[in-house]
Every structure is written in structure tokens, then in C-alpha cells.
CSV table of C-alpha atoms and ligand atoms in Angstrom, one decimal:
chain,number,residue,atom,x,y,z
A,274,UNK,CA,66.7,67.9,51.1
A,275,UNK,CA,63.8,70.0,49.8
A,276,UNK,CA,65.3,73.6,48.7
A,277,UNK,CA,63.5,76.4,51.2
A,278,UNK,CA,62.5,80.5,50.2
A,279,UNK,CA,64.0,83.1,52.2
A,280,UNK,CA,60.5,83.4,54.2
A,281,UNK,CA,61.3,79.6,55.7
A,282,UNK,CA,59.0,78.3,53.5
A,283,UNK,CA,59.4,74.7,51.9
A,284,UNK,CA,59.9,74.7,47.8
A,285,UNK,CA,57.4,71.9,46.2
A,286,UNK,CA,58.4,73.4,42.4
A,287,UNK,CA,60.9,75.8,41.8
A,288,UNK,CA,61.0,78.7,39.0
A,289,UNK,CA,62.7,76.5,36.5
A,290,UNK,CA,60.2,73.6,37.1
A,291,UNK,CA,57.3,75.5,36.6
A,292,UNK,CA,58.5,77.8,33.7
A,293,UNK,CA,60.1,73.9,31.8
A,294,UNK,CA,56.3,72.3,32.6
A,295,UNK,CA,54.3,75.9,31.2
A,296,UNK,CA,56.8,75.9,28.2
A,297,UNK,CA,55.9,72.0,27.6
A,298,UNK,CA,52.0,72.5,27.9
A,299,UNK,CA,52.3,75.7,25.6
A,300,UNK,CA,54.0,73.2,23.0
A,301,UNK,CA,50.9,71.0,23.0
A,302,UNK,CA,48.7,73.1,23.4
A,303,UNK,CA,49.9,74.6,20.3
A,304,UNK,CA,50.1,71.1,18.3
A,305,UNK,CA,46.4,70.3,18.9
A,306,UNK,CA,44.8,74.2,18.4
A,307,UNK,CA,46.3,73.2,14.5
A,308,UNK,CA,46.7,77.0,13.9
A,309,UNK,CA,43.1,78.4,15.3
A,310,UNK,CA,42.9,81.1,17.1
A,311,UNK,CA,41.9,80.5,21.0
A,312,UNK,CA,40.0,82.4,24.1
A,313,UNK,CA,41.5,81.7,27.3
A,314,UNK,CA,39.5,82.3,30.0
A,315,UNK,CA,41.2,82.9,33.3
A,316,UNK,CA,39.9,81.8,36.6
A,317,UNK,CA,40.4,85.3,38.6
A,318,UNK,CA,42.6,85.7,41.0
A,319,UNK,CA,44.9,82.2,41.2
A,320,UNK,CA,45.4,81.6,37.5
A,321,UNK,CA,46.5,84.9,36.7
A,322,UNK,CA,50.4,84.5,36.9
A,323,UNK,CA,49.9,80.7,35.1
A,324,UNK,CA,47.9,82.6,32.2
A,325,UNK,CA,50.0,85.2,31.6
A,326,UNK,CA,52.8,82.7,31.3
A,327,UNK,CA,50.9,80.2,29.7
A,328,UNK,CA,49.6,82.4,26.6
A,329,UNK,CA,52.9,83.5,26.0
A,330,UNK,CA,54.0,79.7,25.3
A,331,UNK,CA,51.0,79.1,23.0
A,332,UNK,CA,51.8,80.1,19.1
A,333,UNK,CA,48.3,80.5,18.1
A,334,UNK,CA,46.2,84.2,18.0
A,335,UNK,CA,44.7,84.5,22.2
A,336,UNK,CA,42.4,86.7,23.2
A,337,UNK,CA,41.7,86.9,27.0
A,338,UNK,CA,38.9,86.9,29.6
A,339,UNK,CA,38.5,86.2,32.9
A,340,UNK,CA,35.6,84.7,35.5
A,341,UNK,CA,35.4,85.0,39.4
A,342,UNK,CA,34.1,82.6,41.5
A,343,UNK,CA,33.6,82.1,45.5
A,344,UNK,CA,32.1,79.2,47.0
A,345,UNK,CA,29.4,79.7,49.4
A,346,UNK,CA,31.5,80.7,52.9
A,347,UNK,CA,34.7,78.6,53.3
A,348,UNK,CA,34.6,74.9,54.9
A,349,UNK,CA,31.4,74.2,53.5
A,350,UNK,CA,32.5,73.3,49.7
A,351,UNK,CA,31.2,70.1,49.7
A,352,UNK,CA,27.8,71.5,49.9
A,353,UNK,CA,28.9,72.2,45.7
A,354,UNK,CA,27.4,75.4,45.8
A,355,UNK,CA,29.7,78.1,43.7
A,356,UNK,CA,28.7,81.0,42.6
A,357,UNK,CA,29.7,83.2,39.8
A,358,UNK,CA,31.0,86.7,41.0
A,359,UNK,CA,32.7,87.9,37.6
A,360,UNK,CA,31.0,86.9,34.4
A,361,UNK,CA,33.0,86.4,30.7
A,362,UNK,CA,32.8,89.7,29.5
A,363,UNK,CA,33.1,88.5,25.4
A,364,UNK,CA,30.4,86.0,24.0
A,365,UNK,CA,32.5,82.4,23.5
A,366,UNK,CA,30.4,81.2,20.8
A,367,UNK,CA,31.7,79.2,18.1
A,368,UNK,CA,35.4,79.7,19.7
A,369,UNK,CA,37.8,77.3,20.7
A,370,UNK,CA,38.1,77.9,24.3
A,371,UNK,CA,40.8,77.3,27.3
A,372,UNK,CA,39.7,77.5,30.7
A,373,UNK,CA,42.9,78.1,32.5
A,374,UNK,CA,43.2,77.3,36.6
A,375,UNK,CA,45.7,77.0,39.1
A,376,UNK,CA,44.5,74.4,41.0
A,377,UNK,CA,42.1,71.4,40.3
A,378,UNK,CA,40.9,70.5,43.8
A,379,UNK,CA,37.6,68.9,44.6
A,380,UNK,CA,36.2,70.0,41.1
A,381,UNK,CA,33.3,71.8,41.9
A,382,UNK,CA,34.9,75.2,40.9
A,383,UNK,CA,35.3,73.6,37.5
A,384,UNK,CA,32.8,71.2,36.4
A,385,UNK,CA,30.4,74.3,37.6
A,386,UNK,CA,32.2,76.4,34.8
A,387,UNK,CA,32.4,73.9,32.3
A,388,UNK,CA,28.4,73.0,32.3
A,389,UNK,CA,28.2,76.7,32.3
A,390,UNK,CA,30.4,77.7,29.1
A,391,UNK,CA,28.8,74.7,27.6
A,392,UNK,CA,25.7,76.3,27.3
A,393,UNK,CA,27.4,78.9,25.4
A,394,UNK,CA,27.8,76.3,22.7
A,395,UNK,CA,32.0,76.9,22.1
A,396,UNK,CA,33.6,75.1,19.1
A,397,UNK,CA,36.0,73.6,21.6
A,398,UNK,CA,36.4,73.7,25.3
A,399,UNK,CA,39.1,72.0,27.1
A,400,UNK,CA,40.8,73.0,30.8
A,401,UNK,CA,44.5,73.7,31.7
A,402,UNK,CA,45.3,73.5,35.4
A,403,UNK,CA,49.0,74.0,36.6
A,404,UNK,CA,48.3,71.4,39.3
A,405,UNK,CA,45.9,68.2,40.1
A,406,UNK,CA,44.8,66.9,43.2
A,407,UNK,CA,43.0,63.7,41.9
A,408,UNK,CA,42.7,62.2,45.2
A,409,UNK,CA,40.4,65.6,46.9
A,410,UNK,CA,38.2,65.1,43.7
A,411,UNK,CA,34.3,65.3,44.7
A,412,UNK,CA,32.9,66.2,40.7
A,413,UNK,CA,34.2,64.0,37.8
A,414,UNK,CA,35.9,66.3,36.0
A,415,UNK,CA,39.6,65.7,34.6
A,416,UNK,CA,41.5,68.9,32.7
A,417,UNK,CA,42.9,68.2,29.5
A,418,UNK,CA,46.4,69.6,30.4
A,419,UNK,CA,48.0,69.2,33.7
A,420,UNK,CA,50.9,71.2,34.7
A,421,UNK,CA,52.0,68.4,37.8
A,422,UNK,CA,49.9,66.1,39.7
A,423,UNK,CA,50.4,66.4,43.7
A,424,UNK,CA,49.1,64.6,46.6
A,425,UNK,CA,46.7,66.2,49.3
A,426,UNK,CA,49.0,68.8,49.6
A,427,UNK,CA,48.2,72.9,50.8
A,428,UNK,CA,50.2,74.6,48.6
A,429,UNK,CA,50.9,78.4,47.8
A,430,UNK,CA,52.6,81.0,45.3
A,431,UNK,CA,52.7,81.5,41.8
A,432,UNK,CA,48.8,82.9,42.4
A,433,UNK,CA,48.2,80.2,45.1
A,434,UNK,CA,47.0,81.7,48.4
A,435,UNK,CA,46.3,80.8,52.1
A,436,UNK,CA,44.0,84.0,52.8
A,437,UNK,CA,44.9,86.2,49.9
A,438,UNK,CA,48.7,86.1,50.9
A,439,UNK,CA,51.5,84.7,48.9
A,440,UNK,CA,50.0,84.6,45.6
A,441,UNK,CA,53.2,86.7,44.4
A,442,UNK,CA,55.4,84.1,45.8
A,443,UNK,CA,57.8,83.0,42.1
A,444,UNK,CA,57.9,79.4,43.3
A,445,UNK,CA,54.9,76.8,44.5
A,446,UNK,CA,55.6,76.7,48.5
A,447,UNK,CA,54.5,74.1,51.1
A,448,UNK,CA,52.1,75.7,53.5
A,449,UNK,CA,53.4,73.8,56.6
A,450,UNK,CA,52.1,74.4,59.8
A,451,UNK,CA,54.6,75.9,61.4
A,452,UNK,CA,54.0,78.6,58.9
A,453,UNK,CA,49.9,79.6,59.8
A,454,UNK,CA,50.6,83.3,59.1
B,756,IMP,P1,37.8,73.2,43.7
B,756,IMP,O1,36.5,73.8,43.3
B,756,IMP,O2,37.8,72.5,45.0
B,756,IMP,O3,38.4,72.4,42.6
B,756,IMP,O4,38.6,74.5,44.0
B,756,IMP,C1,39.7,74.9,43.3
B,756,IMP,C2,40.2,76.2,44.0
B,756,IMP,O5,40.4,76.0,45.3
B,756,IMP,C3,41.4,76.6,43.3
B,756,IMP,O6,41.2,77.4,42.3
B,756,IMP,C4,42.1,77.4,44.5
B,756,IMP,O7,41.6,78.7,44.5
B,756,IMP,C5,41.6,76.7,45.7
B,756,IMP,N1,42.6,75.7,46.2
B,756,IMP,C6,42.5,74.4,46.3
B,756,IMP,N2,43.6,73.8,46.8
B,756,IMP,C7,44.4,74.8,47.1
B,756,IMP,C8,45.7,74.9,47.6
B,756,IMP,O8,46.4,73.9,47.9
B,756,IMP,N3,46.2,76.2,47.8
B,756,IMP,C9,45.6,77.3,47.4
B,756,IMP,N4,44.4,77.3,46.9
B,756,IMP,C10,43.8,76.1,46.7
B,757,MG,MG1,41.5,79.6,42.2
């Protein structure tokens, strides 16, 4: 029997789950930075709780930035048209850099910001997301670390929203629909 919040909403991955998986991805991510300093670059305003928790499980020097994107009016993603609202505000050249999501969905958000910072010419760039959706995938893009791997699921909390609400929700809900509001 799936755990439930005191809003009535359905647990997917509880407090402890996430903070065990952030702690875990810190590790490695750690092991494979080899002791060089890192800029992660938050995707504003999901990722915000999963960065601040993330950087603080990575044993390396991090600085921080942050990007906003929208995609052109909702329901009409898979026209793959994003746009960039917030720019980096620190050049990333030469720098070993960690693009840091909440969600990895269709792709477009991403692989749109990876060609982008590529052009930047980074030392490194790889992609943390705290969760997958591989099967909603429309670009081929894959992050390097990958918090948990869900199904075609509408999830919320821990930065996760359904119309700006319930991003400060401590565990990742089901958004069922008995729950619209
Ligand atoms: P993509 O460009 O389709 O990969 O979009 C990823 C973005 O869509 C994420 O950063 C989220 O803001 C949003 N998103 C995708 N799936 C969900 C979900 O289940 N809950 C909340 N936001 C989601
Ligand atoms: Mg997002």
C-alpha cells in the first residue's frame, strides 16, 4: 500500500528515498570530477531543491548558475520550440560543467541546452536529472546521472509542479486525478 501526504496525495518517493539516491549520485559524481572544480548550472524553477541538495553531496569546489526556459505555450511541446528566458550569467568556458534538472521528459528542454552550452566550448558537460521518463523521449538525449527512472507518470514536489503549485512539497507525489487542484 503506497504511503499518502497529509494533502491525500499518493507518495511515488519518499524523503529518505530521494535524499539515499542524491547522496549516491553526489558520491559519483564526486569519483569522476577526480578533484576539479565544477559549475552547476541549474534549470530554474524545478531543479532548484535537487541542486541545492545535490551540491552539497558533491566534494569538489561548485560554483552555481542558473537558466530559464519556457516552451512555446503549453500542449504544443512537440512543435520543439524552447526558448531561453534566463541566460548563464558566468561564461562556462573551459569548465567542467553539470546541467542539473528535475525531470527528463521529452528532451527538448535539454538537448536544446546542451547544443547550446556546447557552443560555449566547456571542458566537460554532462546532465544530472533526479528522474527519467525514457518512454516520453522525443530528442535523443540520455543524462549522465539519473536519480530514478519512472514510467509515463505526472509527478509533483520536490520542485515538481502542476501549475506552479507543489513544488515545496518534501516528497515526489502522484498527481492523480482525483487531485486536479
Ligand atoms: P522536456 O523538455 O519535455 O524534457 O521537459 C522537461 C520539463 O518538463 C521538466 O523540467 C519539467 O519542468 C516538466 N515536466 C515534465 N514532466 C513533468 C512532471 O511529471 N511533473 C512536473 N513537471 C514535468
Ligand atoms: Mg523543469
Amino acid at each position: 500500500m503506497a504511503s499518502t501526504t497529509n494533502q491525500g496525495l499518493e507518495v511515488l518517493y519518499t524523503r529518505e528515498q530521494i535524499a539515499k539516491r542524491v547522496a549516491e549520485m553526489g558520491a559519483q559524481i564526486t569519483r569522476d570530477l577526480h578533484g576539479e572544480n565544477l559549475v552547476m548550472i541549474g534549470v530554474l524553477k524545478g531543479a532548484a531543491p535537487f541542486l541545492a541538495d545535490l551540491s552539497r553531496a558533491i566534494e569538489v569546489d561548485a560554483t552555481f548558475d542558473f537558466v530559464a526556459t519556457s516552451s512555446y505555450g503549453r500542449g504544443t511541446r512537440t512543435s520543439g520550440a524552447v526558448k531561453l528566458i534566463k541566460d548563464l550569467d558566468a561564461p562556462i568556458e573551459g569548465k567542467n560543467v553539470l546541467v542539473v534538472e528535475d525531470i527528463l521528459d521529452t528532451g527538448l528542454t535539454l538537448a536544446y541546452l546542451r547544443k547550446l552550452f556546447l557552443q560555449h566550448h566547456p571542458k566537460t558537460l554532462r546532465i544530472a536529472t533526479l528522474l527519467d521518463k525514457p518512454s516520453r523521449r522525443i530528442e535523443t538525449i540520455e543524462a549522465d546521472y539519473v536519480g530514478f527512472s519512472i514510467p509515463n507518470l505526472f509527478v509533483i514536489g520536490y520542485g515538481m509542479d502542476y501549475a506552479e503549485r507543489y513544488r515545496n512539497l518534501p516528497d515526489i507525489c502522484l498527481m492523480t486525478p482525483d487531485h486536479p487542484e
